[in-house]
Short mmCIF file of C-alpha atoms in Angstrom, two decimals:
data_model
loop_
_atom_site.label_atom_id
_atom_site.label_comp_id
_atom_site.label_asym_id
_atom_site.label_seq_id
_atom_site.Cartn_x
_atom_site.Cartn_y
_atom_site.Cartn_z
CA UNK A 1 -5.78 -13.21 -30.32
CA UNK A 2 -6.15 -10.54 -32.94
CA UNK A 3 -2.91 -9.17 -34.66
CA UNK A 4 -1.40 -6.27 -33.37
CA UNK A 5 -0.05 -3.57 -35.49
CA UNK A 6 3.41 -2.01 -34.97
CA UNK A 7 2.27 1.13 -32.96
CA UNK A 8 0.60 -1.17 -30.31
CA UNK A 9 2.82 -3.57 -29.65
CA UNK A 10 5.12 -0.21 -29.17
CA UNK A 11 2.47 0.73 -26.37
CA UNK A 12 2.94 -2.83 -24.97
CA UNK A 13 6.58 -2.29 -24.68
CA UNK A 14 6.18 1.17 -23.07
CA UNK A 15 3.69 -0.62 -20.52
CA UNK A 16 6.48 -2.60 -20.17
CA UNK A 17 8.85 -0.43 -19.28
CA UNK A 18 6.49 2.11 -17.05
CA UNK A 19 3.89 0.03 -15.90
CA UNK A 20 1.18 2.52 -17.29
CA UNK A 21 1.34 5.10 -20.27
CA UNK A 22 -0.87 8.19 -20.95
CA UNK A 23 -2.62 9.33 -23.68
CA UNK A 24 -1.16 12.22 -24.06
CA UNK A 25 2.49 11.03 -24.16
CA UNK A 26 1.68 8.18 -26.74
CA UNK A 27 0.01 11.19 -29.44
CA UNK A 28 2.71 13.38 -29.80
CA UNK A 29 5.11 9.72 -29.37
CA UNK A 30 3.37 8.33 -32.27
CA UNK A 31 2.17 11.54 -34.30
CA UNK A 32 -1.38 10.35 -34.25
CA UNK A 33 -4.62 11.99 -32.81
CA UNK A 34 -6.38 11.01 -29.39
CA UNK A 35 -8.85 9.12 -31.15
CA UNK A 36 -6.75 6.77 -32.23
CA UNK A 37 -4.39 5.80 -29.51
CA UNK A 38 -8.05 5.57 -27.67
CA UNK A 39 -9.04 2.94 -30.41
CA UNK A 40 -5.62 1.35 -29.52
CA UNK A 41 -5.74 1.01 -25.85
CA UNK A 42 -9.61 0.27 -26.54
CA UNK A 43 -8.43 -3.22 -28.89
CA UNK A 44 -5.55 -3.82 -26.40
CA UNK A 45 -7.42 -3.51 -22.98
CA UNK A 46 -10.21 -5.93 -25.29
CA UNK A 47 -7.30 -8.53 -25.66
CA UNK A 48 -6.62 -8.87 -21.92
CA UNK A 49 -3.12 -6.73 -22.71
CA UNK A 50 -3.89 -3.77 -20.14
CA UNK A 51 -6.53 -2.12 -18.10
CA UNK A 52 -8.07 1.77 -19.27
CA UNK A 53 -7.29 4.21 -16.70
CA UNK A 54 -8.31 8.02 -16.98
CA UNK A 55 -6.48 9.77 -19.35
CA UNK A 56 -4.47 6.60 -19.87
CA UNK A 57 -3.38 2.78 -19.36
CA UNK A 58 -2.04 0.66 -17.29
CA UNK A 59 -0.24 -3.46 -17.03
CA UNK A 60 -1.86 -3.55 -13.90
CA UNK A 61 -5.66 -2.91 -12.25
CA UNK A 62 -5.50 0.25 -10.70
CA UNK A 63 -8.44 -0.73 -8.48
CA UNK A 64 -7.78 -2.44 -4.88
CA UNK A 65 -10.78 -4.81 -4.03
CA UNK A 66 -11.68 -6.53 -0.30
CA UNK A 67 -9.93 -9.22 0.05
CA UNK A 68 -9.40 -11.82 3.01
CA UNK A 69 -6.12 -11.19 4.89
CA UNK A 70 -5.50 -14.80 5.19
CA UNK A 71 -5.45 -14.54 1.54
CA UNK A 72 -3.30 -11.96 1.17
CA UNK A 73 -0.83 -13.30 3.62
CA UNK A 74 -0.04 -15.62 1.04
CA UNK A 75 0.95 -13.01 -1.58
CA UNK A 76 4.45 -11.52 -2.18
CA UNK A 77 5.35 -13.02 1.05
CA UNK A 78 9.45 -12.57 0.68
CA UNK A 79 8.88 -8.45 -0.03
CA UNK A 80 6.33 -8.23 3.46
CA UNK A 81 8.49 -10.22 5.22
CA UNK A 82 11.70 -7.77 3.88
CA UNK A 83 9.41 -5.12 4.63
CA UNK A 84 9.00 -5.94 8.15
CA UNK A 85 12.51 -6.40 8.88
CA UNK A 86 13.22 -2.30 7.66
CA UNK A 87 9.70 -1.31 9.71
CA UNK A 88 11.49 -2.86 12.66
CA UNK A 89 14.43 -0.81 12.81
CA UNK A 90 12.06 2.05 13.27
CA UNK A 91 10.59 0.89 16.56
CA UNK A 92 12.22 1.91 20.10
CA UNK A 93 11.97 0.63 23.40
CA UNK A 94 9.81 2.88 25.23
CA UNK A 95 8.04 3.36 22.10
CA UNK A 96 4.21 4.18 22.32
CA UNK A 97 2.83 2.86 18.76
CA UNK A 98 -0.18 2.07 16.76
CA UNK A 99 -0.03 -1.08 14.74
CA UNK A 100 -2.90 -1.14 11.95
CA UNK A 101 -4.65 -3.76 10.28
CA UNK A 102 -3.40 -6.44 7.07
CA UNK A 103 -0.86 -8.55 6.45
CA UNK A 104 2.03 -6.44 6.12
CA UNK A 105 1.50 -5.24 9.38
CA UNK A 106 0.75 -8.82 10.80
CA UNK A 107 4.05 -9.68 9.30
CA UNK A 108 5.74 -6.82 11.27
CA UNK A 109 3.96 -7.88 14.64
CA UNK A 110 5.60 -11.35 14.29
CA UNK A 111 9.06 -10.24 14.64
CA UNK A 112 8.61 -7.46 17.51
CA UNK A 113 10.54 -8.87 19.94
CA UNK A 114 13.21 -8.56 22.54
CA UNK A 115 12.17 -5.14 23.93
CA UNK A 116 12.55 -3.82 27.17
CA UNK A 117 9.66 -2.09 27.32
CA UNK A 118 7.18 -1.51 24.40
CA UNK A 119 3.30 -0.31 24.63
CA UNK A 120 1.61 -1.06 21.51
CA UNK A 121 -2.09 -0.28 20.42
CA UNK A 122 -3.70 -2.48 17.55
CA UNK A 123 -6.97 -2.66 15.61
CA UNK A 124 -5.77 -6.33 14.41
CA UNK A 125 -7.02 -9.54 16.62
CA UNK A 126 -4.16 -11.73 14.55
CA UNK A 127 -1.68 -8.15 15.92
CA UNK A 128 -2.76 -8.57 19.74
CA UNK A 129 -2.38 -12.22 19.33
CA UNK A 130 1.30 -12.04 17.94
CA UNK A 131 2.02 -9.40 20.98
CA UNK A 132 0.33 -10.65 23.55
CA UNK A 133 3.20 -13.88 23.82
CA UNK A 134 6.01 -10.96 24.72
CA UNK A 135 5.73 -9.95 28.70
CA UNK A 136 7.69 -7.40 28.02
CA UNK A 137 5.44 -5.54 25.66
CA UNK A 138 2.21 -3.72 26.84
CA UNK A 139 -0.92 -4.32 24.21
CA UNK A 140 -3.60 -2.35 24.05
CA UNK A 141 -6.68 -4.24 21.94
CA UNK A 142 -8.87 -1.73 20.64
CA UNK A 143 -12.95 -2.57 21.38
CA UNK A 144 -15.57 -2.13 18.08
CA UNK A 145 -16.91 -3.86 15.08
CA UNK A 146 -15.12 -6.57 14.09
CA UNK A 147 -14.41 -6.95 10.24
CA UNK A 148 -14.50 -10.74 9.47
CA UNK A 149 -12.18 -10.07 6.33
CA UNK A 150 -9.41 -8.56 8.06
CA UNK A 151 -9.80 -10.11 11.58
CA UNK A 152 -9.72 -6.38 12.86
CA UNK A 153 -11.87 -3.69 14.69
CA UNK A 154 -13.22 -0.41 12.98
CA UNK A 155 -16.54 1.82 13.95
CA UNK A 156 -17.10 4.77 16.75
CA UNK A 157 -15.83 2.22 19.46
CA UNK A 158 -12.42 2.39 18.27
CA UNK A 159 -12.17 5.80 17.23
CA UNK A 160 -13.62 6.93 20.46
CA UNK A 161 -10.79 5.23 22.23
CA UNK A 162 -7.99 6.08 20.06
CA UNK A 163 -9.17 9.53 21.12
CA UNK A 164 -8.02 9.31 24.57
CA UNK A 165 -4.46 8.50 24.16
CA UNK A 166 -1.18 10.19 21.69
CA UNK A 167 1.16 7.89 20.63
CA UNK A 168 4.12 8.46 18.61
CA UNK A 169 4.49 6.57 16.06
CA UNK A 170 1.92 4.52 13.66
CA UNK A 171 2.91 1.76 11.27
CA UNK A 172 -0.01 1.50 8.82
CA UNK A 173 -0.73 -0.97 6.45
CA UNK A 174 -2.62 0.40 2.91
CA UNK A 175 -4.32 -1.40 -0.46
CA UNK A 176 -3.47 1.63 -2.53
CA UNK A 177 -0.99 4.36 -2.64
CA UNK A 178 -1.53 6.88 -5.44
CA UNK A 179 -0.14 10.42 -6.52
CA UNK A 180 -3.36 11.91 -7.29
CA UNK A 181 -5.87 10.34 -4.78
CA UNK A 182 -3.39 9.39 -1.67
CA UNK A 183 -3.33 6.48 0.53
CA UNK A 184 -6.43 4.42 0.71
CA UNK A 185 -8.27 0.77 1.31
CA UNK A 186 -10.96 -0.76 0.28
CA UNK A 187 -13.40 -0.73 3.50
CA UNK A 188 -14.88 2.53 3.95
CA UNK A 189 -15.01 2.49 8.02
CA UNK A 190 -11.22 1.30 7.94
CA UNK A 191 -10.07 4.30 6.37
CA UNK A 192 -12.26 6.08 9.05
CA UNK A 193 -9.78 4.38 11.68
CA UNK A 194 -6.98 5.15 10.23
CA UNK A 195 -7.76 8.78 10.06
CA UNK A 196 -7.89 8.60 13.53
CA UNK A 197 -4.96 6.93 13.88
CA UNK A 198 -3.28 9.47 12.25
CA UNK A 199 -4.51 11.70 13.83
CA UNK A 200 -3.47 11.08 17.65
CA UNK A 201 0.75 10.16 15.94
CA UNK A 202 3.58 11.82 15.90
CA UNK A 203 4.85 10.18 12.59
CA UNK A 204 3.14 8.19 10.53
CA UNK A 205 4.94 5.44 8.87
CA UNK A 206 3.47 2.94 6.04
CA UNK A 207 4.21 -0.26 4.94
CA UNK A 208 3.20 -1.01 0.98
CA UNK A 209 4.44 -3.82 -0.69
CA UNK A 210 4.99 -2.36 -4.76
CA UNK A 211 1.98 -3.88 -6.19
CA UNK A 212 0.53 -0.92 -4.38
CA UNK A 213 1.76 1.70 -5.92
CA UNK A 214 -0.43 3.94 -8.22
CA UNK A 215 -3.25 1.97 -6.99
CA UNK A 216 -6.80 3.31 -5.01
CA UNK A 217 -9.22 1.80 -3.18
CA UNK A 218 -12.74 2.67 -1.99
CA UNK A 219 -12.18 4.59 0.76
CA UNK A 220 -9.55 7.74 1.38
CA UNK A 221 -7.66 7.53 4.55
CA UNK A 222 -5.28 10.61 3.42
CA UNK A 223 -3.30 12.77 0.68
CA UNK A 224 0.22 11.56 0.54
CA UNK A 225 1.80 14.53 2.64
CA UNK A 226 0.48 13.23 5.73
CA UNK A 227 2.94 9.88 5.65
CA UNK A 228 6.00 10.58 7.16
CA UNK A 229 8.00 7.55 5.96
CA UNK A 230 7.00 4.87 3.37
CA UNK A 231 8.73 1.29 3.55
CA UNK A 232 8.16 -0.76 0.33
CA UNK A 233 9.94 -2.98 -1.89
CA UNK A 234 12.78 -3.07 -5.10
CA UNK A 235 9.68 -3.44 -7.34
CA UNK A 236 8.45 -0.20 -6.99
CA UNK A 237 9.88 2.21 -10.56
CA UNK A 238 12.28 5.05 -9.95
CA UNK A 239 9.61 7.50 -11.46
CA UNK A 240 6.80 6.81 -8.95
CA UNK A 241 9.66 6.32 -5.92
CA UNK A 242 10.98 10.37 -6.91
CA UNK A 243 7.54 11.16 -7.19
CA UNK A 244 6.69 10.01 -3.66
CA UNK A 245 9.93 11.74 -2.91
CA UNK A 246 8.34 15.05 -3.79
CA UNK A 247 5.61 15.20 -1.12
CA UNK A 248 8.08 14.90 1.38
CA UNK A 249 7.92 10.72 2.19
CA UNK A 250 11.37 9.53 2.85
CA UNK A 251 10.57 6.24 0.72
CA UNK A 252 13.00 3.18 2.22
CA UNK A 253 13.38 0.35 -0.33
CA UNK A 254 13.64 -3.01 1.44
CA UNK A 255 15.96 -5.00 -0.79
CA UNK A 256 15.24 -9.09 -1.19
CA UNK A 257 17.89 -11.12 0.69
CA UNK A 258 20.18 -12.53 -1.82
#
């Protein structure tokens, strides 16, 4: 590794601290022109030390990519689980709800349970399988393409279904949830669905583990005043969580059991 100078390892510690700084801030910070903080997130993102966003930088990739849901079952498993347990408290009996798609929400479907009477529509095979072992709950498999990675439905089968029914609430699963672009995934035709989704509940509710936040993926399912409530872990900052705040989210912080 190179040497880093004193004003760098100062944008390290910032990164630190933040989780993403922006070029702006770091100029008038440091006294120095653009072109140079540029030149220093330039050697630092060379080093493997951060990743170049617009106008900016960040510890983490800002960039959600397709990944397996089996896969990312296996990754911050204690926060999805902690998430589930606060997404529970939000369902009724007598309920009428959409369950999406990914692991957070196939962690949530494993613990729905002990209702008197519950009608639940899913995109998610691995959802209807969970469900489908409770008599007392009514599950409604939606018909389409299935999407090998995510063991799921999307295309004009779904949406054409989803058409014919209002539910009222949805619990929504997400790779990216950012200020600027809103909530998003990486499959085009799954943010499609979840438009719809959206579009036939009451109150939309979405469960994002913190390594979500200020992330995007491919496709745009919607700008961040169409999510009623978001559930998410202690990982997420205060700045981004007052933020979300802002658009009108009531933002519930599952805490870890001790």
């Amino acid at each position: 590794m190179a040497l880093i100078n004193r004003r760098q390892e100062d944008i390290l510690s910032e990164l630190d601290k933040k989780g993403y700084v922006n070029v702006v801030d770091l100029c008038a910070a440091h006294n120095v022109s653009t072109v140079t903080i540029r030149k220093d997130l330039t050697f630092l993102e060379n080093e493997n030390l951060l990743h170049r966003t617009h106008g900016g930088a960040s510890k983490k990739l800002l960039y959600a990519f397709e990944r397996n849901v089996n896969d990312k079952e296996e990754l911050q498993v204690e926060q999805k689980k902690q998430i589930a347990k606060e997404a529970l408290k939000f369902i009724n009996n007598n309920d009428n709800i959409i369950l999406g798609s990914g692991s957070n929400i196939h962690y949530l479907s494993r613990i729905i349970k002990d209702f008197n009477k519950l009608t639940v529509m899913t995109s998610s095979l691995k959802v209807s399988l969970e469900l489908c072992r409770e008599s007392t709950i009514s599950t409604i498999q939606l018909g389409g393409d299935i999407r090998n990675s995510s063991t799921s439905v999307v295309g004009p089968i779904a949406e054409a279904t989803l058409g014919q029914f209002s539910c009222n609430k949805l619990f929504l699963g997400t790779d990216g949830v950012h200020l600027d672009f809103g909530l998003s995934t990486s499959n085009a035709l799954e943010a499609h669905l979840n438009q719809a989704m959206i579009a036939v509940s009451e109150k939309v509710i979405v469960l994002a583990d913190s390594t979500k936040m200020n992330v995007r993926g491919f496709g745009k399912i919607c700008n961040l005043h169409k999510i009623d409530i978001l559930i998410t872990d202690s990982g997420i900052d205060e700045e981004t969580k007052i933020k979300l705040e802002e658009f009108g989210i009531d933002v519930v912080v599952a805490q870890m059991e001790k």
